[in-house]
CSV table of C-alpha atoms in Angstrom, one decimal:
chain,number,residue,atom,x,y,z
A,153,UNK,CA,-15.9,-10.7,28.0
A,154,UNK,CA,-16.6,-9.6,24.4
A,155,UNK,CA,-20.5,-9.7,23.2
A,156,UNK,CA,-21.6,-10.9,20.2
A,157,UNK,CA,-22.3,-8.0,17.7
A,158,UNK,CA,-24.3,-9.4,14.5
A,159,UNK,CA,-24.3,-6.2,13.2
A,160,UNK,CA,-20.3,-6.2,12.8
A,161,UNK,CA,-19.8,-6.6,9.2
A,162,UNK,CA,-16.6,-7.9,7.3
A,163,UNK,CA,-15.6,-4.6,6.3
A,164,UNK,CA,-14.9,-3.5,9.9
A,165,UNK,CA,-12.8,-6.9,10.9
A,166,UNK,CA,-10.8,-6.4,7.8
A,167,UNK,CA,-10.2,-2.8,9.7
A,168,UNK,CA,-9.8,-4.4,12.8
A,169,UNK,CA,-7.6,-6.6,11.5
A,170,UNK,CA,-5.2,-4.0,9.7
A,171,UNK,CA,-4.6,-2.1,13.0
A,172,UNK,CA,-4.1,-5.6,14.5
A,173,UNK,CA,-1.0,-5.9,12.2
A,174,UNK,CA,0.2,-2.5,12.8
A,175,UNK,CA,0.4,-3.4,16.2
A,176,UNK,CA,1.3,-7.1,16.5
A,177,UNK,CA,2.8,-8.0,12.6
A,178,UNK,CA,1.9,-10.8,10.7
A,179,UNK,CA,3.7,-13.9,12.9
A,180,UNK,CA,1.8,-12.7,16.0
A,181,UNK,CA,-1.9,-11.6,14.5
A,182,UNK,CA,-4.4,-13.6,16.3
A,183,UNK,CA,-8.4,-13.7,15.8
A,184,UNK,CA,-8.6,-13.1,19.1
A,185,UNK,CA,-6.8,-9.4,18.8
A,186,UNK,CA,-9.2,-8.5,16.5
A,187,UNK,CA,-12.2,-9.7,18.0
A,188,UNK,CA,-10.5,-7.9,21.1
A,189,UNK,CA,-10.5,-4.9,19.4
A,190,UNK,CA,-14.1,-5.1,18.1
A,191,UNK,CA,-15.3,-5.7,21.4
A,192,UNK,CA,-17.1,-9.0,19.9
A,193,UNK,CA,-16.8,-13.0,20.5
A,194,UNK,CA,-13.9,-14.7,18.5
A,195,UNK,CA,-17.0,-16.5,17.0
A,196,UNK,CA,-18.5,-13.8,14.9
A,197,UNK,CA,-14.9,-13.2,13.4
A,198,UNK,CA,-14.9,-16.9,12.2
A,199,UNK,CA,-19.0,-17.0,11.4
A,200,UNK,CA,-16.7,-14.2,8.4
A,201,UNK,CA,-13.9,-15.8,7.9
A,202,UNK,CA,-13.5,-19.5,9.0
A,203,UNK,CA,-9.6,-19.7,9.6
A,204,UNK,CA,-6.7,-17.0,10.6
A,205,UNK,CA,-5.3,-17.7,7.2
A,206,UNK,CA,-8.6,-16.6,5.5
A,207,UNK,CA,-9.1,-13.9,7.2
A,208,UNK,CA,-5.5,-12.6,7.0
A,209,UNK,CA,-5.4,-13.2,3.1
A,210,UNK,CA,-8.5,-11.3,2.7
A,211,UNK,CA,-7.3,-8.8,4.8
A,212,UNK,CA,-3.8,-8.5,2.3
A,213,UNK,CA,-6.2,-7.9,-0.5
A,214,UNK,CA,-8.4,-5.4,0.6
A,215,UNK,CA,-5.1,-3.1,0.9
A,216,UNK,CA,-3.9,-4.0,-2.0
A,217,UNK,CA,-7.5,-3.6,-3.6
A,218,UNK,CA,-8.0,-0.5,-1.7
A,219,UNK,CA,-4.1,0.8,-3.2
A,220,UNK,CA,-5.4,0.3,-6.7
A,221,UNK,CA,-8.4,1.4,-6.7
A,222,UNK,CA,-7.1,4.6,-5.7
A,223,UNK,CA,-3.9,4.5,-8.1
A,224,UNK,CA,-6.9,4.1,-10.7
A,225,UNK,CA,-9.3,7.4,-9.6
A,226,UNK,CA,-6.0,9.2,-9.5
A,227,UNK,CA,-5.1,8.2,-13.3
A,228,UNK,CA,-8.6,9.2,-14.3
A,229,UNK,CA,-8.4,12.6,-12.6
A,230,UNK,CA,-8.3,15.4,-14.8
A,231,UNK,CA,-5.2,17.4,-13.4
A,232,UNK,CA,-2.0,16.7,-15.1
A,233,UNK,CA,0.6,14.5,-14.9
A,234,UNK,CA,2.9,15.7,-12.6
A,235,UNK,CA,0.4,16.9,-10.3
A,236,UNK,CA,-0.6,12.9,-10.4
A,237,UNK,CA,3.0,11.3,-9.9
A,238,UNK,CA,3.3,14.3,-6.7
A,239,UNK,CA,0.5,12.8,-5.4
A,240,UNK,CA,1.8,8.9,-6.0
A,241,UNK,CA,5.2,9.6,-4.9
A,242,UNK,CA,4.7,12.1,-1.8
A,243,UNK,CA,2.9,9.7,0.5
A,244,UNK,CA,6.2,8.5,1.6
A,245,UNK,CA,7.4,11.3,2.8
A,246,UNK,CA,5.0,11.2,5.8
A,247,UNK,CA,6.5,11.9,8.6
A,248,UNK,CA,5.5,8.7,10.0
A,249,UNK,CA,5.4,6.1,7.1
A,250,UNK,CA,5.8,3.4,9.2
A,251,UNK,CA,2.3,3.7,10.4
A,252,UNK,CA,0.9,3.4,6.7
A,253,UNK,CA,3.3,0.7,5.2
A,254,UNK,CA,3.7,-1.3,8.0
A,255,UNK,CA,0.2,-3.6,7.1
A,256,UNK,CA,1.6,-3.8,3.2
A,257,UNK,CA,4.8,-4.2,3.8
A,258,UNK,CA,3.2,-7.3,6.6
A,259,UNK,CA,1.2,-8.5,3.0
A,260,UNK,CA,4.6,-9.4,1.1
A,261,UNK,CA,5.9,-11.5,4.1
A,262,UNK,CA,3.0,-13.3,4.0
A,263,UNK,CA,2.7,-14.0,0.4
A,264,UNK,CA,5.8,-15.5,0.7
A,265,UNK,CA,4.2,-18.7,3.0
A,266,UNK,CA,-0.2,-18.0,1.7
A,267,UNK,CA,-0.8,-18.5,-2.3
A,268,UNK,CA,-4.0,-16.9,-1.7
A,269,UNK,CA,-1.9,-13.7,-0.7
A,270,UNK,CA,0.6,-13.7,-3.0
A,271,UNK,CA,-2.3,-14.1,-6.1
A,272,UNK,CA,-4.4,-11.4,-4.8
A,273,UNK,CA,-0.8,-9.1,-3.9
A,274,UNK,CA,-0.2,-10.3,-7.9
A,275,UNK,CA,-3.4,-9.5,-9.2
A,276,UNK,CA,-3.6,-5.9,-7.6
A,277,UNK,CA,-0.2,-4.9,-8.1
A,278,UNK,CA,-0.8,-5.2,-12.3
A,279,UNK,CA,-3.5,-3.1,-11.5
A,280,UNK,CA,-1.6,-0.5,-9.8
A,281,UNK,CA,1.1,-0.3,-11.9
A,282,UNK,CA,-1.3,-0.4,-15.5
A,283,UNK,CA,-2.4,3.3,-13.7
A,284,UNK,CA,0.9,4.4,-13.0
A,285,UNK,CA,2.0,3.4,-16.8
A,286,UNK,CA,-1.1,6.0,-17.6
A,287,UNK,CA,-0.1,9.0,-16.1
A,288,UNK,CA,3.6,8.3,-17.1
A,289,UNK,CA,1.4,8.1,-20.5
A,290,UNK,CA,0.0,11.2,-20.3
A,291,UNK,CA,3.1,13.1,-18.8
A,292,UNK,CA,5.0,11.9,-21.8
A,293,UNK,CA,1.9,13.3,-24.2
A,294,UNK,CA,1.8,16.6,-22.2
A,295,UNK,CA,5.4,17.1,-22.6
A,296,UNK,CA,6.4,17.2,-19.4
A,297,UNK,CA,8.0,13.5,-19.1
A,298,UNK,CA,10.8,12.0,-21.7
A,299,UNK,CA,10.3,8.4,-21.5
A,300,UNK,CA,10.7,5.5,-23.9
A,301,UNK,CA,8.9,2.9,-21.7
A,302,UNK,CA,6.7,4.1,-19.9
A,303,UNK,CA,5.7,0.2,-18.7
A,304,UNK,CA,9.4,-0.4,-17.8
A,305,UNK,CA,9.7,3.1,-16.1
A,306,UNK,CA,6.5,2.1,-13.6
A,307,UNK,CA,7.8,-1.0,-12.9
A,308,UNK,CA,11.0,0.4,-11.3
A,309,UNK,CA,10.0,3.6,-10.2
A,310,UNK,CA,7.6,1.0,-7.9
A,311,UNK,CA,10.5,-0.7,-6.6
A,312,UNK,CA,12.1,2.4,-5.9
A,313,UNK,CA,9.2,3.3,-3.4
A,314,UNK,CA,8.5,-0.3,-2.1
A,315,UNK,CA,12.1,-0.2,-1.2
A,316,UNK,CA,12.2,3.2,0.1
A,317,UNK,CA,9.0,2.3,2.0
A,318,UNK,CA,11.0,-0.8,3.4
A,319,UNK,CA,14.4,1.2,4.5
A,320,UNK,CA,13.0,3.9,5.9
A,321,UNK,CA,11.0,1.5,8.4
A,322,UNK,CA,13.0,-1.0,8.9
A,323,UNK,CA,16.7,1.2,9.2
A,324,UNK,CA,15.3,4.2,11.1
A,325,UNK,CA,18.6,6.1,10.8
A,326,UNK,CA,20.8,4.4,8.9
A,327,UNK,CA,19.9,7.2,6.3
A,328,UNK,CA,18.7,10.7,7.0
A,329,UNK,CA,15.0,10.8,6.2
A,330,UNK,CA,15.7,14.3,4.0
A,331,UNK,CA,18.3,12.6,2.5
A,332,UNK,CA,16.3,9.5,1.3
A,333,UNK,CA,13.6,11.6,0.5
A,334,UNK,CA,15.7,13.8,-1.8
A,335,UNK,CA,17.5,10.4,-3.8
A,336,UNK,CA,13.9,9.3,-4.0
A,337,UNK,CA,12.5,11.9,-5.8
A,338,UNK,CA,16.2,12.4,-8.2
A,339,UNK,CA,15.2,8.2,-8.8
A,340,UNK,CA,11.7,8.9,-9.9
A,341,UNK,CA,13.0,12.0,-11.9
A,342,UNK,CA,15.6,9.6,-13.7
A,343,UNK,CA,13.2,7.1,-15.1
A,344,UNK,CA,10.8,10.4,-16.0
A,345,UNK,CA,13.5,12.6,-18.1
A,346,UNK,CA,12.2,15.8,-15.8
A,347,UNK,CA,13.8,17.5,-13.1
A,348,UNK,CA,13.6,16.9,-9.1
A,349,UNK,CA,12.6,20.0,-8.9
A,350,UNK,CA,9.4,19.4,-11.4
A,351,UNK,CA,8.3,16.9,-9.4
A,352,UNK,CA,9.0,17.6,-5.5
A,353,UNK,CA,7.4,21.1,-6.4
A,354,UNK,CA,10.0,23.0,-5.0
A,355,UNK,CA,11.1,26.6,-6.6
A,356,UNK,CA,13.4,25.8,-9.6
């Protein structure tokens, strides 16, 4: 039987609950696997958030909160700019990316069915993508990047990896992952004006 922990704070059942929907997706996400998971009463999880929606939509946008706030320290490093878009782009060639997209990709089906969701999803995603038009900025200052938009170039080169992120997950196979990988980085080095090889690092 699960105690009651006071000290369990909302930041740890928002972690809970992210492993929760690695393991059981959105549809099947219950306060009870989290509380579960915490060792803790169901209770305590609703003393923090008072309905499975709540807690669920808070849960969406603390990842997406958490994506752009590192999309944003990564724009303000001081390495250059295709050192930055190698380090927004390679994350999806994991070797497992289904373990890291799997809770995000969970967040667009349910901003489909929780406003909350989909205005938080919103609200982050202009965030994340107003960092990647900066270092798109910069490249383009540096030299290294041709680009007339660089607004229009983030928005699609984001597409290109939440749909890459999405195939590779959800059609293990029906591509080679090199393969994807490879047409992935060529995309990204399209909307740039820069070769693959620029970007992937690899010897030119």
């Amino acid at each position: 039987m699960p105690t009651r922990k006071v000290e369990v704070r909302r930041e740890q059942i928002l972690a809970a609950t992210i492993e929760v929907l690695r393991e059981h997706g959105f549809a099947k996400a219950r306060v009870k696997h989290v509380a579960e998971k915490l060792g803790i009463s169901y209770t305590l999880v609703y003393y923090h958030f008072p309905t499975r929606e709540k807690l669920l939509a808070d849960t969406f946008t603390f990842l997406a909160e958490d994506e752009a706030v590192a999309m944003r320290q990564l724009a303000d490093d001081s390495a250059d700019a295709v050192y930055k878009m190698r380090r927004t782009v390679a994350p999806i060639t994991d070797e497992r990316p289904v373990t890291r997209w799997i809770p995000l990709m969970e967040g667009w089906v349910a901003a489909l069915r929780i406003p909350e969701v989909r205005s938080g999803q919103t609200r982050y995603l202009h965030r994340w993508l107003d960092s990647l038009q900066r270092i798109i900025e910069q490249g383009v200052e540096e030299g290294s990047f041709r680009c007339s938009s660089p607004a229009a170039a983030a928005w699609r080169i984001n597409a290109l990896l939440d749909g890459v992120c999405v195939q590779l997950a959800s059609y293990d196979g029906a591509l080679p992952r090199d393969v994807a990988h490879q047409r992935m980085w060529e995309g990204v080095a399209l909307e740039l004006g820069c070769t693959t090889e620029t970007l992937s690092g690899s010897p030119t």
